[in-house]
PDB file of C-alpha atoms and ligand atoms in Angstrom:
ATOM      1  CA  MET W   2      16.723 -16.057  29.277  1.00 93.00           C
ATOM      2  CA  PRO W   3      14.213 -13.229  29.954  1.00 97.00           C
ATOM      3  CA  PHE W   4      12.831 -10.861  27.326  1.00 98.00           C
ATOM      4  CA  LEU W   5      14.928  -7.817  26.519  1.00 98.00           C
ATOM      5  CA  GLY W   6      14.944  -5.262  29.319  1.00 96.00           C
ATOM      6  CA  ALA W   7      12.951  -7.425  31.767  1.00 97.00           C
ATOM      7  CA  ARG W   8      14.016  -7.504  35.414  1.00 95.00           C
ATOM      8  CA  SER W   9      12.395  -8.455  38.675  1.00 92.00           C
ATOM      9  CA  HIS W  10      10.185  -5.693  40.007  1.00 92.00           C
ATOM     10  CA  ALA W  11       8.025  -5.536  43.114  1.00 89.00           C
ATOM     11  CA  ARG W  12       5.241  -4.020  41.014  1.00 93.00           C
ATOM     12  CA  PRO W  13       5.865  -4.527  37.290  1.00 97.00           C
ATOM     13  CA  ALA W  14       3.969  -2.289  34.876  1.00 97.00           C
ATOM     14  CA  ALA W  15       4.146  -4.934  32.148  1.00 98.00           C
ATOM     15  CA  VAL W  16       4.723  -8.682  32.171  1.00 98.00           C
ATOM     16  CA  VAL W  17       5.892 -10.946  29.349  1.00 98.00           C
ATOM     17  CA  LEU W  18       4.469 -14.456  29.595  1.00 98.00           C
ATOM     18  CA  GLY W  19       5.216 -17.377  27.270  1.00 98.00           C
ATOM     19  CA  ALA W  20       2.644 -19.991  26.217  1.00 98.00           C
ATOM     20  CA  PRO W  21       4.593 -22.722  24.394  1.00 98.00           C
ATOM     21  CA  TYR W  22       1.699 -24.746  22.974  1.00 97.00           C
ATOM     22  CA  ASP W  23       0.958 -26.112  19.511  1.00 96.00           C
ATOM     23  CA  ALA W  24      -0.934 -29.351  20.121  1.00 93.00           C
ATOM     24  CA  THR W  25      -3.957 -28.517  17.918  1.00 88.00           C
ATOM     25  CA  ALA W  26      -1.865 -27.326  14.981  1.00 80.00           C
ATOM     26  CA  THR W  27      -2.903 -29.524  12.095  1.00 74.00           C
ATOM     27  CA  HIS W  28      -0.693 -28.482   9.210  1.00 78.00           C
ATOM     28  CA  ARG W  29       2.760 -27.552  10.492  1.00 88.00           C
ATOM     29  CA  ARG W  30       3.663 -27.561  14.184  1.00 93.00           C
ATOM     30  CA  GLY W  31       6.418 -25.491  15.727  1.00 97.00           C
ATOM     31  CA  ALA W  32       4.804 -22.559  17.561  1.00 97.00           C
ATOM     32  CA  ARG W  33       5.705 -24.104  20.923  1.00 97.00           C
ATOM     33  CA  ALA W  34       9.307 -23.066  20.238  1.00 98.00           C
ATOM     34  CA  ALA W  35       8.375 -19.407  19.727  1.00 98.00           C
ATOM     35  CA  PRO W  36       8.528 -17.928  23.257  1.00 98.00           C
ATOM     36  CA  ALA W  37      12.151 -19.024  23.753  1.00 98.00           C
ATOM     37  CA  ALA W  38      13.117 -18.013  20.200  1.00 98.00           C
ATOM     38  CA  ILE W  39      11.534 -14.566  20.526  1.00 98.00           C
ATOM     39  CA  ARG W  40      13.281 -13.955  23.854  1.00 98.00           C
ATOM     40  CA  TRP W  41      16.583 -15.025  22.291  1.00 98.00           C
ATOM     41  CA  ALA W  42      16.040 -12.725  19.291  1.00 98.00           C
ATOM     42  CA  SER W  43      15.119  -9.803  21.547  1.00 98.00           C
ATOM     43  CA  ASP W  44      18.687  -9.757  22.826  1.00 98.00           C
ATOM     44  CA  ALA W  45      19.824  -8.663  19.338  1.00 97.00           C
ATOM     45  CA  ILE W  46      17.724  -5.490  19.154  1.00 98.00           C
ATOM     46  CA  GLU W  47      17.921  -2.173  20.981  1.00 98.00           C
ATOM     47  CA  THR W  48      15.825  -1.423  24.050  1.00 98.00           C
ATOM     48  CA  TYR W  49      15.120   2.026  22.583  1.00 98.00           C
ATOM     49  CA  SER W  50      12.384   2.619  20.001  1.00 98.00           C
ATOM     50  CA  PRO W  51      12.808   5.706  17.822  1.00 98.00           C
ATOM     51  CA  LEU W  52       9.148   5.307  16.762  1.00 97.00           C
ATOM     52  CA  ARG W  53       7.988   5.689  20.346  1.00 96.00           C
ATOM     53  CA  GLY W  54      10.822   7.803  21.744  1.00 97.00           C
ATOM     54  CA  ARG W  55      10.837   5.400  24.692  1.00 97.00           C
ATOM     55  CA  ASP W  56      13.149   2.773  26.083  1.00 98.00           C
ATOM     56  CA  LEU W  57      12.272  -0.587  27.623  1.00 97.00           C
ATOM     57  CA  ASP W  58      14.658   0.366  30.407  1.00 95.00           C
ATOM     58  CA  ASP W  59      12.157   3.122  31.327  1.00 93.00           C
ATOM     59  CA  LEU W  60       9.459   0.497  32.039  1.00 95.00           C
ATOM     60  CA  ALA W  61       9.108  -1.717  35.070  1.00 97.00           C
ATOM     61  CA  LEU W  62       9.098  -4.769  32.783  1.00 98.00           C
ATOM     62  CA  ALA W  63       9.105  -8.322  34.126  1.00 98.00           C
ATOM     63  CA  ASP W  64       9.272 -11.697  32.390  1.00 98.00           C
ATOM     64  CA  ALA W  65       7.209 -14.300  34.220  1.00 97.00           C
ATOM     65  CA  GLY W  66       8.619 -17.136  32.118  1.00 98.00           C
ATOM     66  CA  ASP W  67       6.457 -19.773  30.442  1.00 98.00           C
ATOM     67  CA  VAL W  68       3.163 -21.283  31.490  1.00 98.00           C
ATOM     68  CA  ASP W  69       3.666 -25.054  31.841  1.00 98.00           C
ATOM     69  CA  LEU W  70       1.462 -26.465  29.077  1.00 98.00           C
ATOM     70  CA  ASP W  71       3.239 -29.779  28.499  1.00 96.00           C
ATOM     71  CA  GLY W  72       0.763 -32.539  27.697  1.00 95.00           C
ATOM     72  CA  CYS W  73      -2.244 -30.262  28.223  1.00 96.00           C
ATOM     73  CA  THR W  74      -5.502 -30.759  26.371  1.00 95.00           C
ATOM     74  CA  PRO W  75      -6.580 -27.527  24.641  1.00 95.00           C
ATOM     75  CA  GLU W  76      -9.156 -26.917  27.398  1.00 95.00           C
ATOM     76  CA  ALA W  77      -6.508 -27.321  30.098  1.00 97.00           C
ATOM     77  CA  ALA W  78      -4.048 -25.111  28.204  1.00 97.00           C
ATOM     78  CA  VAL W  79      -6.627 -22.320  27.932  1.00 97.00           C
ATOM     79  CA  ALA W  80      -7.415 -22.640  31.649  1.00 98.00           C
ATOM     80  CA  ARG W  81      -3.741 -22.509  32.646  1.00 98.00           C
ATOM     81  CA  VAL W  82      -3.135 -19.423  30.483  1.00 98.00           C
ATOM     82  CA  ARG W  83      -6.271 -17.831  31.980  1.00 98.00           C
ATOM     83  CA  ASP W  84      -4.975 -18.399  35.512  1.00 98.00           C
ATOM     84  CA  ALA W  85      -1.480 -17.131  34.668  1.00 98.00           C
ATOM     85  CA  ILE W  86      -2.823 -13.959  33.066  1.00 98.00           C
ATOM     86  CA  ALA W  87      -5.227 -13.411  35.978  1.00 98.00           C
ATOM     87  CA  ALA W  88      -2.266 -13.590  38.360  1.00 96.00           C
ATOM     88  CA  ALA W  89       0.007 -11.322  36.283  1.00 94.00           C
ATOM     89  CA  PRO W  90       0.354  -7.773  37.590  1.00 91.00           C
ATOM     90  CA  GLY W  91       0.449  -4.977  35.026  1.00 94.00           C
ATOM     91  CA  LEU W  92      -0.088  -5.121  31.281  1.00 98.00           C
ATOM     92  CA  PRO W  93       0.340  -8.698  30.011  1.00 98.00           C
ATOM     93  CA  LEU W  94       2.070  -9.502  26.714  1.00 98.00           C
ATOM     94  CA  LEU W  95       1.453 -13.165  25.945  1.00 98.00           C
ATOM     95  CA  LEU W  96       3.878 -14.862  23.547  1.00 98.00           C
ATOM     96  CA  GLY W  97       2.322 -17.956  21.892  1.00 97.00           C
ATOM     97  CA  GLY W  98       2.195 -20.657  21.002  1.00 96.00           C
ATOM     98  CA  GLU W  99      -0.730 -21.308  18.720  1.00 96.00           C
ATOM     99  CA  HIS W 100      -3.681 -18.941  18.653  1.00 96.00           C
ATOM    100  CA  THR W 101      -5.725 -21.132  21.043  1.00 96.00           C
ATOM    101  CA  VAL W 102      -3.917 -19.538  24.009  1.00 97.00           C
ATOM    102  CA  THR W 103      -5.532 -16.160  23.256  1.00 98.00           C
ATOM    103  CA  ALA W 104      -8.836 -17.482  24.608  1.00 97.00           C
ATOM    104  CA  GLY W 105      -7.234 -17.953  28.030  1.00 98.00           C
ATOM    105  CA  ALA W 106      -5.942 -14.395  28.150  1.00 98.00           C
ATOM    106  CA  VAL W 107      -9.250 -12.944  26.979  1.00 98.00           C
ATOM    107  CA  THR W 108     -11.164 -15.002  29.560  1.00 98.00           C
ATOM    108  CA  ALA W 109      -8.993 -13.606  32.359  1.00 98.00           C
ATOM    109  CA  LEU W 110      -9.153 -10.003  31.157  1.00 98.00           C
ATOM    110  CA  ALA W 111     -12.895 -10.086  30.368  1.00 98.00           C
ATOM    111  CA  ALA W 112     -13.472 -11.093  34.005  1.00 98.00           C
ATOM    112  CA  ARG W 113     -11.519  -8.003  35.102  1.00 97.00           C
ATOM    113  CA  HIS W 114     -12.957  -5.695  32.397  1.00 97.00           C
ATOM    114  CA  PRO W 115     -16.575  -6.666  31.586  1.00 95.00           C
ATOM    115  CA  ASP W 116     -16.766  -4.224  28.654  1.00 97.00           C
ATOM    116  CA  LEU W 117     -13.587  -5.574  26.996  1.00 98.00           C
ATOM    117  CA  ALA W 118     -13.348  -5.401  23.183  1.00 98.00           C
ATOM    118  CA  VAL W 119     -10.890  -7.451  21.119  1.00 98.00           C
ATOM    119  CA  ILE W 120      -8.963  -6.469  18.012  1.00 98.00           C
ATOM    120  CA  ALA W 121      -7.407  -9.438  16.220  1.00 98.00           C
ATOM    121  CA  VAL W 122      -4.874  -9.277  13.409  1.00 98.00           C
ATOM    122  CA  ASP W 123      -5.185 -12.608  11.630  1.00 98.00           C
ATOM    123  CA  ALA W 124      -5.230 -14.007   8.101  1.00 98.00           C
ATOM    124  CA  HIS W 125      -7.809 -16.521   9.266  1.00 97.00           C
ATOM    125  CA  LEU W 126     -11.278 -15.859  10.619  1.00 97.00           C
ATOM    126  CA  ASP W 127     -10.957 -18.668  13.220  1.00 96.00           C
ATOM    127  CA  LEU W 128     -14.760 -18.611  13.546  1.00 97.00           C
ATOM    128  CA  ARG W 129     -15.419 -22.349  13.217  1.00 96.00           C
ATOM    129  CA  GLU W 130     -17.760 -23.815  15.821  1.00 94.00           C
ATOM    130  CA  GLU W 131     -15.326 -26.692  16.229  1.00 93.00           C
ATOM    131  CA  TYR W 132     -12.340 -28.147  14.439  1.00 92.00           C
ATOM    132  CA  ASP W 133     -11.104 -31.745  14.388  1.00 88.00           C
ATOM    133  CA  GLY W 134     -13.702 -32.456  17.069  1.00 88.00           C
ATOM    134  CA  HIS W 135     -12.288 -29.755  19.380  1.00 89.00           C
ATOM    135  CA  ARG W 136     -14.177 -26.686  20.600  1.00 92.00           C
ATOM    136  CA  TRP W 137     -10.874 -25.134  21.707  1.00 92.00           C
ATOM    137  CA  SER W 138      -8.451 -24.976  18.798  1.00 90.00           C
ATOM    138  CA  HIS W 139      -6.362 -22.543  16.772  1.00 90.00           C
ATOM    139  CA  ALA W 140      -9.155 -22.657  14.150  1.00 92.00           C
ATOM    140  CA  THR W 141     -11.975 -21.792  16.606  1.00 95.00           C
ATOM    141  CA  THR W 142     -10.268 -19.164  18.760  1.00 96.00           C
ATOM    142  CA  LEU W 143     -12.094 -16.099  17.505  1.00 97.00           C
ATOM    143  CA  ARG W 144     -15.448 -17.934  17.755  1.00 97.00           C
ATOM    144  CA  ARG W 145     -14.713 -18.584  21.445  1.00 97.00           C
ATOM    145  CA  VAL W 146     -13.478 -15.001  21.931  1.00 98.00           C
ATOM    146  CA  GLY W 147     -16.654 -13.648  20.296  1.00 98.00           C
ATOM    147  CA  GLU W 148     -18.778 -15.804  22.610  1.00 97.00           C
ATOM    148  CA  LEU W 149     -16.883 -14.344  25.570  1.00 97.00           C
ATOM    149  CA  VAL W 150     -16.963 -10.627  24.758  1.00 98.00           C
ATOM    150  CA  GLY W 151     -19.762 -10.444  22.147  1.00 98.00           C
ATOM    151  CA  PHE W 152     -19.204 -10.664  18.401  1.00 98.00           C
ATOM    152  CA  GLU W 153     -20.161  -6.985  18.096  1.00 97.00           C
ATOM    153  CA  ARG W 154     -17.058  -6.243  20.223  1.00 98.00           C
ATOM    154  CA  LEU W 155     -14.663  -8.220  18.036  1.00 98.00           C
ATOM    155  CA  VAL W 156     -12.675  -6.800  15.107  1.00 98.00           C
ATOM    156  CA  VAL W 157     -10.589  -8.915  12.707  1.00 98.00           C
ATOM    157  CA  LEU W 158      -8.027  -7.155  10.507  1.00 98.00           C
ATOM    158  CA  GLY W 159      -5.872  -8.705   7.791  1.00 98.00           C
ATOM    159  CA  ALA W 160      -8.637 -11.318   7.334  1.00 98.00           C
ATOM    160  CA  ARG W 161      -8.405 -13.223   4.064  1.00 98.00           C
ATOM    161  CA  SER W 162      -9.058 -16.917   4.733  1.00 98.00           C
ATOM    162  CA  GLY W 163     -12.080 -18.831   5.982  1.00 97.00           C
ATOM    163  CA  THR W 164     -14.870 -21.172   4.981  1.00 97.00           C
ATOM    164  CA  ARG W 165     -18.062 -19.863   3.382  1.00 97.00           C
ATOM    165  CA  ALA W 166     -19.804 -20.339   6.744  1.00 97.00           C
ATOM    166  CA  GLU W 167     -17.089 -18.358   8.555  1.00 98.00           C
ATOM    167  CA  TRP W 168     -17.389 -15.455   6.124  1.00 98.00           C
ATOM    168  CA  ALA W 169     -21.171 -15.478   6.693  1.00 98.00           C
ATOM    169  CA  ALA W 170     -20.585 -15.458  10.469  1.00 97.00           C
ATOM    170  CA  ALA W 171     -18.144 -12.548  10.080  1.00 98.00           C
ATOM    171  CA  HIS W 172     -21.089 -10.231   9.344  1.00 98.00           C
ATOM    172  CA  ALA W 173     -21.848 -10.275  13.090  1.00 98.00           C
ATOM    173  CA  LEU W 174     -18.426  -8.776  13.918  1.00 98.00           C
ATOM    174  CA  ALA W 175     -17.861  -5.106  14.730  1.00 98.00           C
ATOM    175  CA  HIS W 176     -15.575  -5.012  11.705  1.00 98.00           C
ATOM    176  CA  CYS W 177     -13.761  -7.485   9.477  1.00 98.00           C
ATOM    177  CA  ALA W 178     -11.451  -6.477   6.634  1.00 98.00           C
ATOM    178  CA  ARG W 179      -8.403  -7.596   4.688  1.00 98.00           C
ATOM    179  CA  THR W 180      -6.695  -4.273   5.402  1.00 98.00           C
ATOM    180  CA  GLY W 181      -5.291  -3.141   8.756  1.00 97.00           C
ATOM    181  CA  ALA W 182      -7.274   0.097   8.874  1.00 97.00           C
ATOM    182  CA  LEU W 183      -9.850   0.833  11.580  1.00 96.00           C
ATOM    183  CA  PRO W 184     -12.586   3.028  10.085  1.00 96.00           C
ATOM    184  CA  ASP W 185     -13.524   6.034  12.224  1.00 96.00           C
ATOM    185  CA  HIS W 186     -17.004   4.742  13.020  1.00 96.00           C
ATOM    186  CA  VAL W 187     -15.539   1.432  14.239  1.00 97.00           C
ATOM    187  CA  TRP W 188     -12.922   3.182  16.362  1.00 97.00           C
ATOM    188  CA  ALA W 189     -15.644   5.407  17.837  1.00 97.00           C
ATOM    189  CA  GLY W 190     -17.247   2.270  19.282  1.00 96.00           C
ATOM    190  CA  LEU W 191     -13.947   1.035  20.758  1.00 96.00           C
ATOM    191  CA  ALA W 192     -12.117   4.134  21.926  1.00 96.00           C
ATOM    192  CA  ASP W 193     -13.655   4.238  25.403  1.00 97.00           C
ATOM    193  CA  ARG W 194     -13.472   0.494  26.096  1.00 97.00           C
ATOM    194  CA  PRO W 195     -10.659  -1.581  27.541  1.00 98.00           C
ATOM    195  CA  LEU W 196      -9.027  -3.246  24.534  1.00 98.00           C
ATOM    196  CA  TYR W 197      -7.182  -6.489  23.937  1.00 98.00           C
ATOM    197  CA  LEU W 198      -4.966  -6.804  20.848  1.00 98.00           C
ATOM    198  CA  SER W 199      -4.182 -10.263  19.497  1.00 98.00           C
ATOM    199  CA  VAL W 200      -1.578 -10.378  16.727  1.00 98.00           C
ATOM    200  CA  ASP W 201      -1.448 -13.671  14.854  1.00 98.00           C
ATOM    201  CA  VAL W 202       1.779 -13.275  12.922  1.00 98.00           C
ATOM    202  CA  ASP W 203       0.131 -14.800   9.834  1.00 98.00           C
ATOM    203  CA  GLY W 204      -1.813 -11.535   9.544  1.00 98.00           C
ATOM    204  CA  PHE W 205       1.398 -10.192   8.012  1.00 98.00           C
ATOM    205  CA  ASP W 206       2.162 -11.025   4.414  1.00 98.00           C
ATOM    206  CA  PRO W 207       4.209 -14.237   4.083  1.00 98.00           C
ATOM    207  CA  SER W 208       6.970 -12.195   2.419  1.00 97.00           C
ATOM    208  CA  VAL W 209       7.317 -10.352   5.736  1.00 97.00           C
ATOM    209  CA  ALA W 210       6.615 -13.237   8.118  1.00 98.00           C
ATOM    210  CA  PRO W 211       7.132 -16.617   6.438  1.00 98.00           C
ATOM    211  CA  GLY W 212       7.790 -18.476   9.704  1.00 98.00           C
ATOM    212  CA  THR W 213       4.268 -19.506  10.619  1.00 97.00           C
ATOM    213  CA  GLY W 214       2.154 -22.652  10.338  1.00 95.00           C
ATOM    214  CA  ASN W 215      -0.452 -21.428   7.863  1.00 95.00           C
ATOM    215  CA  PRO W 216       0.905 -18.581   5.724  1.00 97.00           C
ATOM    216  CA  GLU W 217      -1.619 -16.864   3.452  1.00 98.00           C
ATOM    217  CA  PRO W 218      -0.878 -14.418   0.591  1.00 98.00           C
ATOM    218  CA  LEU W 219      -2.091 -10.798   0.447  1.00 98.00           C
ATOM    219  CA  GLY W 220      -1.265  -9.932   4.035  1.00 98.00           C
ATOM    220  CA  LEU W 221      -0.437  -6.795   5.974  1.00 98.00           C
ATOM    221  CA  SER W 222       2.824  -4.874   5.912  1.00 98.00           C
ATOM    222  CA  VAL W 223       4.782  -3.913   9.014  1.00 98.00           C
ATOM    223  CA  SER W 224       3.727  -0.307   8.361  1.00 98.00           C
ATOM    224  CA  ASP W 225       0.055  -1.368   8.374  1.00 98.00           C
ATOM    225  CA  VAL W 226       0.441  -2.876  11.848  1.00 98.00           C
ATOM    226  CA  VAL W 227       2.490   0.066  13.132  1.00 98.00           C
ATOM    227  CA  ALA W 228      -0.324   2.372  11.966  1.00 98.00           C
ATOM    228  CA  LEU W 229      -2.869   0.201  13.785  1.00 98.00           C
ATOM    229  CA  VAL W 230      -0.807   0.316  16.982  1.00 98.00           C
ATOM    230  CA  GLU W 231      -0.640   4.094  16.619  1.00 97.00           C
ATOM    231  CA  VAL W 232      -4.467   4.228  16.633  1.00 97.00           C
ATOM    232  CA  LEU W 233      -4.869   1.753  19.495  1.00 98.00           C
ATOM    233  CA  ARG W 234      -2.422   3.548  21.778  1.00 97.00           C
ATOM    234  CA  ARG W 235      -4.871   6.467  21.835  1.00 96.00           C
ATOM    235  CA  GLY W 236      -7.293   4.091  23.577  1.00 97.00           C
ATOM    236  CA  ARG W 237      -6.819   1.846  26.599  1.00 97.00           C
ATOM    237  CA  VAL W 238      -5.108  -1.442  25.763  1.00 98.00           C
ATOM    238  CA  VAL W 239      -5.163  -3.742  28.810  1.00 98.00           C
ATOM    239  CA  GLY W 240      -3.445  -6.755  27.273  1.00 98.00           C
ATOM    240  CA  CYS W 241      -1.986  -8.118  24.073  1.00 98.00           C
ATOM    241  CA  ASP W 242      -0.497 -11.208  22.498  1.00 98.00           C
ATOM    242  CA  LEU W 243       1.686 -12.300  19.632  1.00 98.00           C
ATOM    243  CA  VAL W 244       0.999 -15.839  18.443  1.00 98.00           C
ATOM    244  CA  GLU W 245       1.673 -18.421  15.730  1.00 97.00           C
ATOM    245  CA  VAL W 246       5.364 -17.690  15.155  1.00 98.00           C
ATOM    246  CA  SER W 247       6.875 -21.037  14.117  1.00 98.00           C
ATOM    247  CA  PRO W 248      10.674 -21.055  14.384  1.00 98.00           C
ATOM    248  CA  PRO W 249      11.118 -24.361  12.473  1.00 97.00           C
ATOM    249  CA  HIS W 250       9.485 -22.695   9.435  1.00 97.00           C
ATOM    250  CA  ASP W 251      11.537 -19.524   9.705  1.00 97.00           C
ATOM    251  CA  PRO W 252      14.821 -20.433   8.019  1.00 91.00           C
ATOM    252  CA  SER W 253      16.254 -16.907   7.849  1.00 96.00           C
ATOM    253  CA  GLY W 254      15.022 -16.017  11.339  1.00 97.00           C
ATOM    254  CA  GLN W 255      13.237 -12.931  10.005  1.00 98.00           C
ATOM    255  CA  THR W 256       9.848 -13.810  11.524  1.00 98.00           C
ATOM    256  CA  VAL W 257      11.327 -14.352  14.969  1.00 98.00           C
ATOM    257  CA  MET W 258      13.243 -11.051  14.674  1.00 98.00           C
ATOM    258  CA  LEU W 259      10.054  -9.253  13.579  1.00 98.00           C
ATOM    259  CA  ALA W 260       8.231 -10.783  16.544  1.00 98.00           C
ATOM    260  CA  ALA W 261      10.868  -9.566  19.012  1.00 98.00           C
ATOM    261  CA  TRP W 262      10.774  -6.098  17.470  1.00 98.00           C
ATOM    262  CA  LEU W 263       6.972  -5.990  17.497  1.00 98.00           C
ATOM    263  CA  ALA W 264       6.867  -7.205  21.105  1.00 98.00           C
ATOM    264  CA  ARG W 265       9.088  -4.263  22.074  1.00 98.00           C
ATOM    265  CA  GLU W 266       6.871  -1.857  20.128  1.00 98.00           C
ATOM    266  CA  LEU W 267       3.682  -3.202  21.748  1.00 98.00           C
ATOM    267  CA  LEU W 268       5.162  -2.890  25.242  1.00 98.00           C
ATOM    268  CA  LEU W 269       6.362   0.662  24.609  1.00 98.00           C
ATOM    269  CA  ALA W 270       3.096   1.703  22.946  1.00 98.00           C
ATOM    270  CA  PHE W 271       0.659   0.279  25.484  1.00 98.00           C
ATOM    271  CA  CYS W 272       2.438   0.334  28.835  1.00 96.00           C
ATOM    272  CA  GLY W 273       1.578   3.652  30.496  1.00 86.00           C
TER     273      GLY W 273
HETATM  274 MN1  LIG R 328      -4.129 -17.280  11.684  1.00 77.24          MN
END
């Protein structure tokens, strides 16, 4: 079942791509079920966004299905996502899967846009050098992303969990804050660059998005993230993702519904 409003197009302007992978999740697995669950939930919402005054039916939106990540090591999963994103025409929206898959998308887009900057919404800093013996892991993703694009081109919003060493490393970032706001001087350094937005759903408060592997109190509201999207759409977003939704930990379905809604909003905000 494709994402809401997606059809086959000769030249799609935006492409939804699933990355059902959760092999490095240590605490609670389940994110591999998210792409299918989010597509299913998208069928229950409208194609029209009153916030944007736009309709998904106005976009040439395609759904390229899922990247086959069965049995992949984290390195292989990142490489397969990289290749799938590199081959995707138009603006990619990657539906994780655990946060590890973001590194694949950023690798592909940084090759196409050498001055790419990355804005991550995440409760966790994900700046560990390695985790459980793995360099590629949900807990090291933003370290790998920073190595790819430069830590001075990486912003983390909603950040409120990390080791002492990660918080020390966060000083090298362009910006890192528990809130979702982008200060003017930070935005000034990003506004002219191609941008990638990675939304780890645990950046939201657990009261808003309980269905995730590692929920953390004191998170962002939906309005916070909508306000961030409103700022970013004034720039040039060339790709985005939504990761770490875990349907088995989402008993009411509210996190999956939020994810489907947010996916629609991201497509309508960033697809020209
Ligand atoms: Mn996280």
